[in-house]
Amino acid sequence: MSRTQSRRIQALALAVTAVLLAGACGTDDNGSTSASGNTKVKIGVIPIVDVAPIYLGLKQGFFTAEGLDVTLETAQGGAAIVPGVVSGQYQFGFSNTTSLLLAESKGLPLKVVSSGVASTGAPGKDFGAVVVKDGSPIKTAADLAGKRVAVNTLKNINTTTINKVVRDAGADPSTIKYVELAFPDIVPAIAKGDVDAGQLVEPFLTIATGQGDRQVVSNYAGTDPDLTVAMYFTSQDYAKKDPEAVAGFTAAMARSMEYATSHPDEARAALNTYTKIDRKVQQELILPRWPAAIDRDSVQLLADLAKQDGLITEQPDLETLLP
């Protein structure tokens, strides 16, 4: 690493730390222990289906067995969790893979410690897809060219994967007009005709199809059947400071993912503890895969797509970011 790169990383980290600490006074339990002697850690998560394994793992005592006293704190998205982990507000966090690649490319000192969630690999039966209202002339991925497509975040994993499936279908994704809307607002926007299509994940995907919307393409499964969509991570500083806690977290997450995979009914029931998903939708929604291992090739593919679509100018260092 050059001195220039080193100074850039330090400057970014200090800037993020200063901003986050200003809004996180009194929340830092970094390095403290509970009355039982376990290490107290805060984990930033998003209240979506993807993180069901961590709630199951807590219930099963997998984290306690590793000497961890866990507090979960919800955030609106992974973009807010990344600076929270860098600042020490959280010791661990959950975020989609492209957000972590973008953070790494900006020099933020992060370290992935566990797989998070992956595509089912089954087009039409994945937990993420692009939908249109019934009667839409949009039939295929290629038909999305030139249309208004809603996504929850511009220039991130959903735009790059949609661009990929459109490009693979022989059309020009640069003609798509992306519109940023929160997931709960996308289904109504499609119904009103404010957008021509929208990218949704569960449970919003099942809600939309239950109201008559139609899937056009599974952008995750269509990009890579083994796509690693999100991962858990920590800061490089915490990884060096408490490697035992990091190893314990990784081991507990592996057990949690395996348990959730083999107990899908319990994974659905866990949603009652941190979401307000309708019970009918809860039973019908498509669960993602929770593999213990990260699919490195799919992470590299997302990095390539981010560079191809201009989200980054240089390839992120996967050797530094990934375990």
PDB file of C-alpha atoms in Angstrom:
ATOM      1  CA  MET A   1       0.000   0.000   0.000  1.00  0.00           C
ATOM      2  CA  SER A   2       1.369   3.410  -0.952  1.00  0.00           C
ATOM      3  CA  ARG A   3       1.620   6.303   1.505  1.00  0.00           C
ATOM      4  CA  THR A   4      -1.004   8.138  -0.526  1.00  0.00           C
ATOM      5  CA  GLN A   5      -3.424   5.240  -0.258  1.00  0.00           C
ATOM      6  CA  SER A   6      -2.702   4.908   3.440  1.00  0.00           C
ATOM      7  CA  ARG A   7      -3.360   8.597   4.068  1.00  0.00           C
ATOM      8  CA  ARG A   8      -6.577   8.389   2.040  1.00  0.00           C
ATOM      9  CA  ILE A   9      -7.852   5.455   4.096  1.00  0.00           C
ATOM     10  CA  GLN A  10      -6.986   7.158   7.361  1.00  0.00           C
ATOM     11  CA  ALA A  11      -8.679  10.380   6.265  1.00  0.00           C
ATOM     12  CA  LEU A  12     -11.852   8.578   5.222  1.00  0.00           C
ATOM     13  CA  ALA A  13     -11.981   6.527   8.376  1.00  0.00           C
ATOM     14  CA  LEU A  14     -11.447   9.574  10.577  1.00  0.00           C
ATOM     15  CA  ALA A  15     -14.130  11.521   8.708  1.00  0.00           C
ATOM     16  CA  VAL A  16     -16.677   8.729   9.052  1.00  0.00           C
ATOM     17  CA  THR A  17     -15.768   8.214  12.677  1.00  0.00           C
ATOM     18  CA  ALA A  18     -16.201  11.881  13.506  1.00  0.00           C
ATOM     19  CA  VAL A  19     -19.641  12.034  11.875  1.00  0.00           C
ATOM     20  CA  LEU A  20     -20.889   8.840  13.447  1.00  0.00           C
ATOM     21  CA  LEU A  21     -19.596   9.519  16.901  1.00  0.00           C
ATOM     22  CA  ALA A  22     -21.388  12.842  16.863  1.00  0.00           C
ATOM     23  CA  GLY A  23     -24.700  11.013  16.503  1.00  0.00           C
ATOM     24  CA  ALA A  24     -23.907   7.960  18.552  1.00  0.00           C
ATOM     25  CA  CYS A  25     -22.973   9.303  21.945  1.00  0.00           C
ATOM     26  CA  GLY A  26     -23.550   6.785  24.711  1.00  0.00           C
ATOM     27  CA  THR A  27     -23.982   3.807  22.377  1.00  0.00           C
ATOM     28  CA  ASP A  28     -20.462   2.446  22.263  1.00  0.00           C
ATOM     29  CA  ASP A  29     -20.060  -0.785  24.265  1.00  0.00           C
ATOM     30  CA  ASN A  30     -17.025  -1.775  22.219  1.00  0.00           C
ATOM     31  CA  GLY A  31     -14.799  -4.077  24.233  1.00  0.00           C
ATOM     32  CA  SER A  32     -16.968  -4.261  27.351  1.00  0.00           C
ATOM     33  CA  THR A  33     -18.152  -7.457  28.990  1.00  0.00           C
ATOM     34  CA  SER A  34     -21.470  -8.479  30.520  1.00  0.00           C
ATOM     35  CA  ALA A  35     -21.985  -9.617  34.131  1.00  0.00           C
ATOM     36  CA  SER A  36     -21.577 -13.203  32.922  1.00  0.00           C
ATOM     37  CA  GLY A  37     -18.184 -12.360  31.468  1.00  0.00           C
ATOM     38  CA  ASN A  38     -19.301 -12.578  27.845  1.00  0.00           C
ATOM     39  CA  THR A  39     -18.148  -9.992  25.336  1.00  0.00           C
ATOM     40  CA  LYS A  40     -20.863  -7.442  24.564  1.00  0.00           C
ATOM     41  CA  VAL A  41     -21.324  -6.749  20.857  1.00  0.00           C
ATOM     42  CA  LYS A  42     -23.839  -4.697  18.918  1.00  0.00           C
ATOM     43  CA  ILE A  43     -24.873  -5.866  15.474  1.00  0.00           C
ATOM     44  CA  GLY A  44     -26.484  -3.572  12.906  1.00  0.00           C
ATOM     45  CA  VAL A  45     -29.171  -5.409  10.923  1.00  0.00           C
ATOM     46  CA  ILE A  46     -32.019  -4.560   8.567  1.00  0.00           C
ATOM     47  CA  PRO A  47     -35.568  -5.712   9.437  1.00  0.00           C
ATOM     48  CA  ILE A  48     -35.956  -7.952   6.379  1.00  0.00           C
ATOM     49  CA  VAL A  49     -36.309 -11.673   5.743  1.00  0.00           C
ATOM     50  CA  ASP A  50     -32.596 -12.043   5.013  1.00  0.00           C
ATOM     51  CA  VAL A  51     -31.501 -11.759   8.656  1.00  0.00           C
ATOM     52  CA  ALA A  52     -33.866 -14.387  10.112  1.00  0.00           C
ATOM     53  CA  PRO A  53     -30.938 -16.766  10.880  1.00  0.00           C
ATOM     54  CA  ILE A  54     -29.361 -14.381  13.386  1.00  0.00           C
ATOM     55  CA  TYR A  55     -32.616 -14.188  15.360  1.00  0.00           C
ATOM     56  CA  LEU A  56     -32.842 -17.984  15.327  1.00  0.00           C
ATOM     57  CA  GLY A  57     -29.206 -18.272  16.373  1.00  0.00           C
ATOM     58  CA  LEU A  58     -29.796 -16.001  19.347  1.00  0.00           C
ATOM     59  CA  LYS A  59     -32.824 -18.040  20.391  1.00  0.00           C
ATOM     60  CA  GLN A  60     -30.841 -21.272  20.091  1.00  0.00           C
ATOM     61  CA  GLY A  61     -27.984 -19.891  22.200  1.00  0.00           C
ATOM     62  CA  PHE A  62     -25.344 -20.173  19.470  1.00  0.00           C
ATOM     63  CA  PHE A  63     -23.871 -16.741  20.241  1.00  0.00           C
ATOM     64  CA  THR A  64     -23.873 -17.217  24.008  1.00  0.00           C
ATOM     65  CA  ALA A  65     -22.034 -20.498  23.479  1.00  0.00           C
ATOM     66  CA  GLU A  66     -19.312 -18.502  21.731  1.00  0.00           C
ATOM     67  CA  GLY A  67     -19.000 -16.076  24.638  1.00  0.00           C
ATOM     68  CA  LEU A  68     -20.937 -13.248  22.999  1.00  0.00           C
ATOM     69  CA  ASP A  69     -23.622 -11.050  24.584  1.00  0.00           C
ATOM     70  CA  VAL A  70     -25.438  -9.783  21.490  1.00  0.00           C
ATOM     71  CA  THR A  71     -27.624  -6.716  21.047  1.00  0.00           C
ATOM     72  CA  LEU A  72     -29.302  -6.293  17.654  1.00  0.00           C
ATOM     73  CA  GLU A  73     -30.007  -2.784  16.415  1.00  0.00           C
ATOM     74  CA  THR A  74     -32.040  -2.194  13.264  1.00  0.00           C
ATOM     75  CA  ALA A  75     -31.168   0.350  10.607  1.00  0.00           C
ATOM     76  CA  GLN A  76     -32.989   1.369   7.439  1.00  0.00           C
ATOM     77  CA  GLY A  77     -30.317  -0.056   5.165  1.00  0.00           C
ATOM     78  CA  GLY A  78     -26.810  -1.358   4.828  1.00  0.00           C
ATOM     79  CA  ALA A  79     -25.557   2.034   3.683  1.00  0.00           C
ATOM     80  CA  ALA A  80     -26.195   3.356   7.209  1.00  0.00           C
ATOM     81  CA  ILE A  81     -24.671   0.297   8.872  1.00  0.00           C
ATOM     82  CA  VAL A  82     -21.301   0.558   7.111  1.00  0.00           C
ATOM     83  CA  PRO A  83     -20.235   3.843   8.782  1.00  0.00           C
ATOM     84  CA  GLY A  84     -21.705   2.565  12.053  1.00  0.00           C
ATOM     85  CA  VAL A  85     -19.292  -0.375  12.002  1.00  0.00           C
ATOM     86  CA  VAL A  86     -16.342   1.815  10.976  1.00  0.00           C
ATOM     87  CA  SER A  87     -17.023   4.180  13.877  1.00  0.00           C
ATOM     88  CA  GLY A  88     -17.403   1.418  16.467  1.00  0.00           C
ATOM     89  CA  GLN A  89     -21.114   2.066  17.039  1.00  0.00           C
ATOM     90  CA  TYR A  90     -21.627  -1.552  15.946  1.00  0.00           C
ATOM     91  CA  GLN A  91     -19.035  -4.306  16.222  1.00  0.00           C
ATOM     92  CA  PHE A  92     -20.676  -6.208  13.344  1.00  0.00           C
ATOM     93  CA  GLY A  93     -23.112  -5.338  10.568  1.00  0.00           C
ATOM     94  CA  PHE A  94     -25.126  -6.720   7.652  1.00  0.00           C
ATOM     95  CA  SER A  95     -25.049  -5.164   4.211  1.00  0.00           C
ATOM     96  CA  ASN A  96     -25.483  -6.101   0.577  1.00  0.00           C
ATOM     97  CA  THR A  97     -22.356  -7.154  -1.267  1.00  0.00           C
ATOM     98  CA  THR A  98     -22.181  -4.218  -3.668  1.00  0.00           C
ATOM     99  CA  SER A  99     -22.363  -1.682  -0.814  1.00  0.00           C
ATOM    100  CA  LEU A 100     -19.394  -3.429   0.813  1.00  0.00           C
ATOM    101  CA  LEU A 101     -17.489  -3.411  -2.479  1.00  0.00           C
ATOM    102  CA  LEU A 102     -18.158   0.318  -2.877  1.00  0.00           C
ATOM    103  CA  ALA A 103     -17.011   0.946   0.705  1.00  0.00           C
ATOM    104  CA  GLU A 104     -13.813  -1.023   0.124  1.00  0.00           C
ATOM    105  CA  SER A 105     -13.137   0.872  -3.084  1.00  0.00           C
ATOM    106  CA  LYS A 106     -13.397   4.118  -1.071  1.00  0.00           C
ATOM    107  CA  GLY A 107     -10.779   2.873   1.374  1.00  0.00           C
ATOM    108  CA  LEU A 108     -13.060   2.146   4.342  1.00  0.00           C
ATOM    109  CA  PRO A 109     -11.312  -0.467   6.514  1.00  0.00           C
ATOM    110  CA  LEU A 110     -13.884  -3.292   6.567  1.00  0.00           C
ATOM    111  CA  LYS A 111     -13.535  -7.062   6.870  1.00  0.00           C
ATOM    112  CA  VAL A 112     -16.216  -9.560   5.879  1.00  0.00           C
ATOM    113  CA  VAL A 113     -16.610 -12.268   8.535  1.00  0.00           C
ATOM    114  CA  SER A 114     -19.576 -14.329   7.348  1.00  0.00           C
ATOM    115  CA  SER A 115     -21.828 -15.052   4.423  1.00  0.00           C
ATOM    116  CA  GLY A 116     -25.226 -13.382   4.740  1.00  0.00           C
ATOM    117  CA  VAL A 117     -27.743 -14.391   2.113  1.00  0.00           C
ATOM    118  CA  ALA A 118     -27.681 -15.791  -1.409  1.00  0.00           C
ATOM    119  CA  SER A 119     -29.922 -16.233  -4.438  1.00  0.00           C
ATOM    120  CA  THR A 120     -31.953 -19.430  -4.618  1.00  0.00           C
ATOM    121  CA  GLY A 121     -30.610 -19.748  -8.162  1.00  0.00           C
ATOM    122  CA  ALA A 122     -34.088 -20.514  -9.488  1.00  0.00           C
ATOM    123  CA  PRO A 123     -35.459 -17.953 -11.974  1.00  0.00           C
ATOM    124  CA  GLY A 124     -39.077 -17.155 -11.094  1.00  0.00           C
ATOM    125  CA  LYS A 125     -38.616 -18.622  -7.628  1.00  0.00           C
ATOM    126  CA  ASP A 126     -36.020 -16.304  -6.126  1.00  0.00           C
ATOM    127  CA  PHE A 127     -36.416 -13.798  -3.296  1.00  0.00           C
ATOM    128  CA  GLY A 128     -35.746 -10.842  -5.614  1.00  0.00           C
ATOM    129  CA  ALA A 129     -37.234  -9.970  -9.020  1.00  0.00           C
ATOM    130  CA  VAL A 130     -38.454  -7.213 -11.317  1.00  0.00           C
ATOM    131  CA  VAL A 131     -42.252  -7.023 -11.519  1.00  0.00           C
ATOM    132  CA  VAL A 132     -44.821  -5.204 -13.673  1.00  0.00           C
ATOM    133  CA  LYS A 133     -48.565  -4.801 -13.329  1.00  0.00           C
ATOM    134  CA  ASP A 134     -50.913  -7.227 -14.974  1.00  0.00           C
ATOM    135  CA  GLY A 135     -51.435  -6.367 -18.621  1.00  0.00           C
ATOM    136  CA  SER A 136     -48.084  -4.622 -19.060  1.00  0.00           C
ATOM    137  CA  PRO A 137     -46.516  -5.040 -22.503  1.00  0.00           C
ATOM    138  CA  ILE A 138     -43.184  -5.730 -20.763  1.00  0.00           C
ATOM    139  CA  LYS A 139     -42.679  -9.471 -21.134  1.00  0.00           C
ATOM    140  CA  THR A 140     -38.914 -10.019 -20.987  1.00  0.00           C
ATOM    141  CA  ALA A 141     -35.776  -8.476 -19.534  1.00  0.00           C
ATOM    142  CA  ALA A 142     -35.028  -6.920 -22.930  1.00  0.00           C
ATOM    143  CA  ASP A 143     -38.368  -5.085 -22.777  1.00  0.00           C
ATOM    144  CA  LEU A 144     -37.108  -3.113 -19.750  1.00  0.00           C
ATOM    145  CA  ALA A 145     -34.824  -1.067 -22.024  1.00  0.00           C
ATOM    146  CA  GLY A 146     -36.064   2.503 -22.238  1.00  0.00           C
ATOM    147  CA  LYS A 147     -38.517   2.058 -19.359  1.00  0.00           C
ATOM    148  CA  ARG A 148     -38.854   3.614 -15.890  1.00  0.00           C
ATOM    149  CA  VAL A 149     -37.760   1.029 -13.317  1.00  0.00           C
ATOM    150  CA  ALA A 150     -38.017   1.611  -9.562  1.00  0.00           C
ATOM    151  CA  VAL A 151     -35.208   0.417  -7.271  1.00  0.00           C
ATOM    152  CA  ASN A 152     -34.635   0.992  -3.558  1.00  0.00           C
ATOM    153  CA  THR A 153     -31.169   2.476  -4.114  1.00  0.00           C
ATOM    154  CA  LEU A 154     -29.635   3.996  -7.220  1.00  0.00           C
ATOM    155  CA  LYS A 155     -26.261   2.716  -8.442  1.00  0.00           C
ATOM    156  CA  ASN A 156     -26.135  -0.378  -6.283  1.00  0.00           C
ATOM    157  CA  ILE A 157     -26.705  -4.125  -6.475  1.00  0.00           C
ATOM    158  CA  ASN A 158     -30.202  -3.900  -7.921  1.00  0.00           C
ATOM    159  CA  THR A 159     -29.266  -1.593 -10.785  1.00  0.00           C
ATOM    160  CA  THR A 160     -26.125  -3.546 -11.726  1.00  0.00           C
ATOM    161  CA  THR A 161     -27.911  -6.910 -11.684  1.00  0.00           C
ATOM    162  CA  ILE A 162     -30.858  -5.557 -13.687  1.00  0.00           C
ATOM    163  CA  ASN A 163     -28.395  -4.070 -16.173  1.00  0.00           C
ATOM    164  CA  LYS A 164     -26.707  -7.484 -16.395  1.00  0.00           C
ATOM    165  CA  VAL A 165     -29.879  -9.430 -17.233  1.00  0.00           C
ATOM    166  CA  VAL A 166     -31.009  -6.763 -19.706  1.00  0.00           C
ATOM    167  CA  ARG A 167     -27.595  -6.754 -21.371  1.00  0.00           C
ATOM    168  CA  ASP A 168     -27.601 -10.569 -21.520  1.00  0.00           C
ATOM    169  CA  ALA A 169     -31.018 -10.400 -23.199  1.00  0.00           C
ATOM    170  CA  GLY A 170     -29.516  -8.328 -26.006  1.00  0.00           C
ATOM    171  CA  ALA A 171     -30.846  -4.887 -25.029  1.00  0.00           C
ATOM    172  CA  ASP A 172     -29.146  -1.665 -23.926  1.00  0.00           C
ATOM    173  CA  PRO A 173     -29.524  -1.088 -20.144  1.00  0.00           C
ATOM    174  CA  SER A 174     -28.164   2.472 -20.428  1.00  0.00           C
ATOM    175  CA  THR A 175     -31.601   3.493 -21.736  1.00  0.00           C
ATOM    176  CA  ILE A 176     -33.341   2.501 -18.487  1.00  0.00           C
ATOM    177  CA  LYS A 177     -34.483   5.394 -16.287  1.00  0.00           C
ATOM    178  CA  TYR A 178     -34.050   4.241 -12.691  1.00  0.00           C
ATOM    179  CA  VAL A 179     -36.311   5.803 -10.064  1.00  0.00           C
ATOM    180  CA  GLU A 180     -35.346   5.556  -6.383  1.00  0.00           C
ATOM    181  CA  LEU A 181     -38.208   4.526  -4.108  1.00  0.00           C
ATOM    182  CA  ALA A 182     -38.399   2.689  -0.780  1.00  0.00           C
ATOM    183  CA  PHE A 183     -39.519  -0.924  -1.161  1.00  0.00           C
ATOM    184  CA  PRO A 184     -42.984  -0.290   0.399  1.00  0.00           C
ATOM    185  CA  ASP A 185     -43.596   2.504  -2.133  1.00  0.00           C
ATOM    186  CA  ILE A 186     -42.681   0.542  -5.258  1.00  0.00           C
ATOM    187  CA  VAL A 187     -45.829  -1.611  -5.513  1.00  0.00           C
ATOM    188  CA  PRO A 188     -48.178   1.419  -5.304  1.00  0.00           C
ATOM    189  CA  ALA A 189     -46.006   3.280  -7.840  1.00  0.00           C
ATOM    190  CA  ILE A 190     -46.348   0.395 -10.297  1.00  0.00           C
ATOM    191  CA  ALA A 191     -50.124   0.305  -9.753  1.00  0.00           C
ATOM    192  CA  LYS A 192     -50.478   4.056 -10.395  1.00  0.00           C
ATOM    193  CA  GLY A 193     -48.257   3.943 -13.472  1.00  0.00           C
ATOM    194  CA  ASP A 194     -45.645   6.232 -11.953  1.00  0.00           C
ATOM    195  CA  VAL A 195     -43.061   3.631 -13.025  1.00  0.00           C
ATOM    196  CA  ASP A 196     -43.229   0.876 -15.632  1.00  0.00           C
ATOM    197  CA  ALA A 197     -41.607  -1.774 -13.441  1.00  0.00           C
ATOM    198  CA  GLY A 198     -39.984  -2.209 -10.049  1.00  0.00           C
ATOM    199  CA  GLN A 199     -37.374  -4.393  -8.391  1.00  0.00           C
ATOM    200  CA  LEU A 200     -38.624  -6.039  -5.202  1.00  0.00           C
ATOM    201  CA  VAL A 201     -37.341  -8.428  -2.556  1.00  0.00           C
ATOM    202  CA  GLU A 202     -39.394 -10.442  -0.114  1.00  0.00           C
ATOM    203  CA  PRO A 203     -41.912  -9.890   1.428  1.00  0.00           C
ATOM    204  CA  PHE A 204     -42.785  -7.127  -1.038  1.00  0.00           C
ATOM    205  CA  LEU A 205     -42.389  -9.527  -3.968  1.00  0.00           C
ATOM    206  CA  THR A 206     -45.064 -11.871  -2.618  1.00  0.00           C
ATOM    207  CA  ILE A 207     -47.289  -8.904  -1.725  1.00  0.00           C
ATOM    208  CA  ALA A 208     -47.001  -7.612  -5.312  1.00  0.00           C
ATOM    209  CA  THR A 209     -47.688 -10.925  -7.031  1.00  0.00           C
ATOM    210  CA  GLY A 210     -50.549 -11.520  -4.591  1.00  0.00           C
ATOM    211  CA  GLN A 211     -52.117  -8.307  -5.907  1.00  0.00           C
ATOM    212  CA  GLY A 212     -51.791  -9.448  -9.515  1.00  0.00           C
ATOM    213  CA  ASP A 213     -48.381  -8.090 -10.495  1.00  0.00           C
ATOM    214  CA  ARG A 214     -46.265 -10.309 -12.719  1.00  0.00           C
ATOM    215  CA  GLN A 215     -42.577 -11.222 -12.491  1.00  0.00           C
ATOM    216  CA  VAL A 216     -40.485 -10.297 -15.546  1.00  0.00           C
ATOM    217  CA  VAL A 217     -37.039 -11.489 -14.535  1.00  0.00           C
ATOM    218  CA  SER A 218     -35.200 -12.684 -11.424  1.00  0.00           C
ATOM    219  CA  ASN A 219     -32.299 -10.250 -11.452  1.00  0.00           C
ATOM    220  CA  TYR A 220     -30.267 -12.078  -8.770  1.00  0.00           C
ATOM    221  CA  ALA A 221     -30.663 -15.635 -10.099  1.00  0.00           C
ATOM    222  CA  GLY A 222     -30.317 -14.305 -13.655  1.00  0.00           C
ATOM    223  CA  THR A 223     -27.004 -12.683 -12.792  1.00  0.00           C
ATOM    224  CA  ASP A 224     -25.501 -15.733 -11.069  1.00  0.00           C
ATOM    225  CA  PRO A 225     -27.337 -18.753  -9.602  1.00  0.00           C
ATOM    226  CA  ASP A 226     -24.960 -18.668  -6.621  1.00  0.00           C
ATOM    227  CA  LEU A 227     -24.990 -14.894  -6.176  1.00  0.00           C
ATOM    228  CA  THR A 228     -23.856 -13.812  -2.700  1.00  0.00           C
ATOM    229  CA  VAL A 229     -26.299 -10.953  -2.204  1.00  0.00           C
ATOM    230  CA  ALA A 230     -25.261  -9.807   1.288  1.00  0.00           C
ATOM    231  CA  MET A 231     -22.656 -10.514   3.983  1.00  0.00           C
ATOM    232  CA  TYR A 232     -21.845  -9.774   7.622  1.00  0.00           C
ATOM    233  CA  PHE A 233     -18.760  -7.685   8.333  1.00  0.00           C
ATOM    234  CA  THR A 234     -16.731  -5.916  11.004  1.00  0.00           C
ATOM    235  CA  SER A 235     -14.082  -3.201  10.985  1.00  0.00           C
ATOM    236  CA  GLN A 236     -10.446  -4.102  10.423  1.00  0.00           C
ATOM    237  CA  ASP A 237      -9.705  -2.365  13.723  1.00  0.00           C
ATOM    238  CA  TYR A 238     -12.121  -4.577  15.691  1.00  0.00           C
ATOM    239  CA  ALA A 239     -10.903  -7.696  13.870  1.00  0.00           C
ATOM    240  CA  LYS A 240      -7.382  -6.957  15.135  1.00  0.00           C
ATOM    241  CA  LYS A 241      -8.516  -5.828  18.579  1.00  0.00           C
ATOM    242  CA  ASP A 242     -10.691  -8.854  19.427  1.00  0.00           C
ATOM    243  CA  PRO A 243     -10.043 -11.773  17.071  1.00  0.00           C
ATOM    244  CA  GLU A 244     -11.633 -14.171  19.567  1.00  0.00           C
ATOM    245  CA  ALA A 245     -14.959 -12.337  19.403  1.00  0.00           C
ATOM    246  CA  VAL A 246     -14.773 -12.233  15.609  1.00  0.00           C
ATOM    247  CA  ALA A 247     -14.074 -15.968  15.424  1.00  0.00           C
ATOM    248  CA  GLY A 248     -16.980 -16.586  17.788  1.00  0.00           C
ATOM    249  CA  PHE A 249     -19.317 -14.474  15.676  1.00  0.00           C
ATOM    250  CA  THR A 250     -18.301 -16.321  12.504  1.00  0.00           C
ATOM    251  CA  ALA A 251     -18.838 -19.708  14.158  1.00  0.00           C
ATOM    252  CA  ALA A 252     -22.219 -18.689  15.605  1.00  0.00           C
ATOM    253  CA  MET A 253     -23.396 -17.341  12.240  1.00  0.00           C
ATOM    254  CA  ALA A 254     -22.400 -20.576  10.497  1.00  0.00           C
ATOM    255  CA  ARG A 255     -24.490 -22.564  12.977  1.00  0.00           C
ATOM    256  CA  SER A 256     -27.366 -20.065  12.648  1.00  0.00           C
ATOM    257  CA  MET A 257     -27.407 -20.300   8.836  1.00  0.00           C
ATOM    258  CA  GLU A 258     -27.311 -24.082   8.932  1.00  0.00           C
ATOM    259  CA  TYR A 259     -30.143 -24.144  11.478  1.00  0.00           C
ATOM    260  CA  ALA A 260     -32.307 -21.722   9.474  1.00  0.00           C
ATOM    261  CA  THR A 261     -31.755 -23.737   6.305  1.00  0.00           C
ATOM    262  CA  SER A 262     -32.824 -26.973   7.962  1.00  0.00           C
ATOM    263  CA  HIS A 263     -35.739 -25.372   9.863  1.00  0.00           C
ATOM    264  CA  PRO A 264     -37.541 -23.139   7.299  1.00  0.00           C
ATOM    265  CA  ASP A 265     -40.768 -23.092   9.309  1.00  0.00           C
ATOM    266  CA  GLU A 266     -38.900 -21.686  12.314  1.00  0.00           C
ATOM    267  CA  ALA A 267     -37.213 -19.146  10.024  1.00  0.00           C
ATOM    268  CA  ARG A 268     -40.654 -17.949   8.865  1.00  0.00           C
ATOM    269  CA  ALA A 269     -41.916 -17.847  12.465  1.00  0.00           C
ATOM    270  CA  ALA A 270     -38.880 -15.781  13.505  1.00  0.00           C
ATOM    271  CA  LEU A 271     -40.184 -12.980  11.282  1.00  0.00           C
ATOM    272  CA  ASN A 272     -42.869 -12.337  13.912  1.00  0.00           C
ATOM    273  CA  THR A 273     -40.178 -11.160  16.318  1.00  0.00           C
ATOM    274  CA  TYR A 274     -38.868  -8.280  14.216  1.00  0.00           C
ATOM    275  CA  THR A 275     -41.303  -7.544  11.350  1.00  0.00           C
ATOM    276  CA  LYS A 276     -45.017  -6.937  10.888  1.00  0.00           C
ATOM    277  CA  ILE A 277     -45.407  -9.198   7.862  1.00  0.00           C
ATOM    278  CA  ASP A 278     -48.943 -10.485   7.258  1.00  0.00           C
ATOM    279  CA  ARG A 279     -49.149 -14.146   8.296  1.00  0.00           C
ATOM    280  CA  LYS A 280     -50.429 -15.275   4.866  1.00  0.00           C
ATOM    281  CA  VAL A 281     -47.546 -13.506   3.141  1.00  0.00           C
ATOM    282  CA  GLN A 282     -45.184 -14.908   5.754  1.00  0.00           C
ATOM    283  CA  GLN A 283     -46.174 -18.458   4.803  1.00  0.00           C
ATOM    284  CA  GLU A 284     -46.061 -17.852   1.036  1.00  0.00           C
ATOM    285  CA  LEU A 285     -42.911 -15.772   0.603  1.00  0.00           C
ATOM    286  CA  ILE A 286     -39.799 -17.301  -0.940  1.00  0.00           C
ATOM    287  CA  LEU A 287     -36.987 -17.737   1.535  1.00  0.00           C
ATOM    288  CA  PRO A 288     -33.464 -16.957   0.306  1.00  0.00           C
ATOM    289  CA  ARG A 289     -30.573 -19.392   0.652  1.00  0.00           C
ATOM    290  CA  TRP A 290     -28.360 -19.067   3.702  1.00  0.00           C
ATOM    291  CA  PRO A 291     -25.114 -20.783   2.721  1.00  0.00           C
ATOM    292  CA  ALA A 292     -22.316 -20.876   5.275  1.00  0.00           C
ATOM    293  CA  ALA A 293     -19.730 -20.138   2.569  1.00  0.00           C
ATOM    294  CA  ILE A 294     -19.285 -16.989   0.478  1.00  0.00           C
ATOM    295  CA  ASP A 295     -19.317 -17.585  -3.285  1.00  0.00           C
ATOM    296  CA  ARG A 296     -16.152 -15.683  -4.165  1.00  0.00           C
ATOM    297  CA  ASP A 297     -16.711 -15.840  -7.933  1.00  0.00           C
ATOM    298  CA  SER A 298     -20.100 -14.132  -7.584  1.00  0.00           C
ATOM    299  CA  VAL A 299     -18.567 -11.379  -5.421  1.00  0.00           C
ATOM    300  CA  GLN A 300     -15.967 -10.811  -8.154  1.00  0.00           C
ATOM    301  CA  LEU A 301     -18.789 -10.688 -10.716  1.00  0.00           C
ATOM    302  CA  LEU A 302     -20.567  -7.967  -8.705  1.00  0.00           C
ATOM    303  CA  ALA A 303     -17.284  -6.042  -8.540  1.00  0.00           C
ATOM    304  CA  ASP A 304     -16.913  -6.366 -12.320  1.00  0.00           C
ATOM    305  CA  LEU A 305     -20.486  -5.135 -12.842  1.00  0.00           C
ATOM    306  CA  ALA A 306     -19.934  -2.187 -10.493  1.00  0.00           C
ATOM    307  CA  LYS A 307     -16.899  -1.168 -12.547  1.00  0.00           C
ATOM    308  CA  GLN A 308     -18.670  -1.759 -15.862  1.00  0.00           C
ATOM    309  CA  ASP A 309     -21.585   0.453 -14.778  1.00  0.00           C
ATOM    310  CA  GLY A 310     -19.302   3.184 -13.475  1.00  0.00           C
ATOM    311  CA  LEU A 311     -20.025   2.813  -9.748  1.00  0.00           C
ATOM    312  CA  ILE A 312     -16.293   2.442  -9.126  1.00  0.00           C
ATOM    313  CA  THR A 313     -13.215   3.260 -11.161  1.00  0.00           C
ATOM    314  CA  GLU A 314     -10.870   0.623  -9.753  1.00  0.00           C
ATOM    315  CA  GLN A 315     -11.391  -2.991  -8.772  1.00  0.00           C
ATOM    316  CA  PRO A 316     -11.854  -3.390  -5.000  1.00  0.00           C
ATOM    317  CA  ASP A 317      -9.270  -5.506  -3.180  1.00  0.00           C
ATOM    318  CA  LEU A 318     -11.151  -8.739  -2.453  1.00  0.00           C
ATOM    319  CA  GLU A 319      -8.123 -10.202  -0.667  1.00  0.00           C
ATOM    320  CA  THR A 320      -8.451  -7.439   1.927  1.00  0.00           C
ATOM    321  CA  LEU A 321     -12.244  -7.416   2.119  1.00  0.00           C
ATOM    322  CA  LEU A 322     -13.095 -11.128   2.159  1.00  0.00           C
ATOM    323  CA  PRO A 323     -12.035 -13.700   4.759  1.00  0.00           C
TER     324      PRO A 323
END
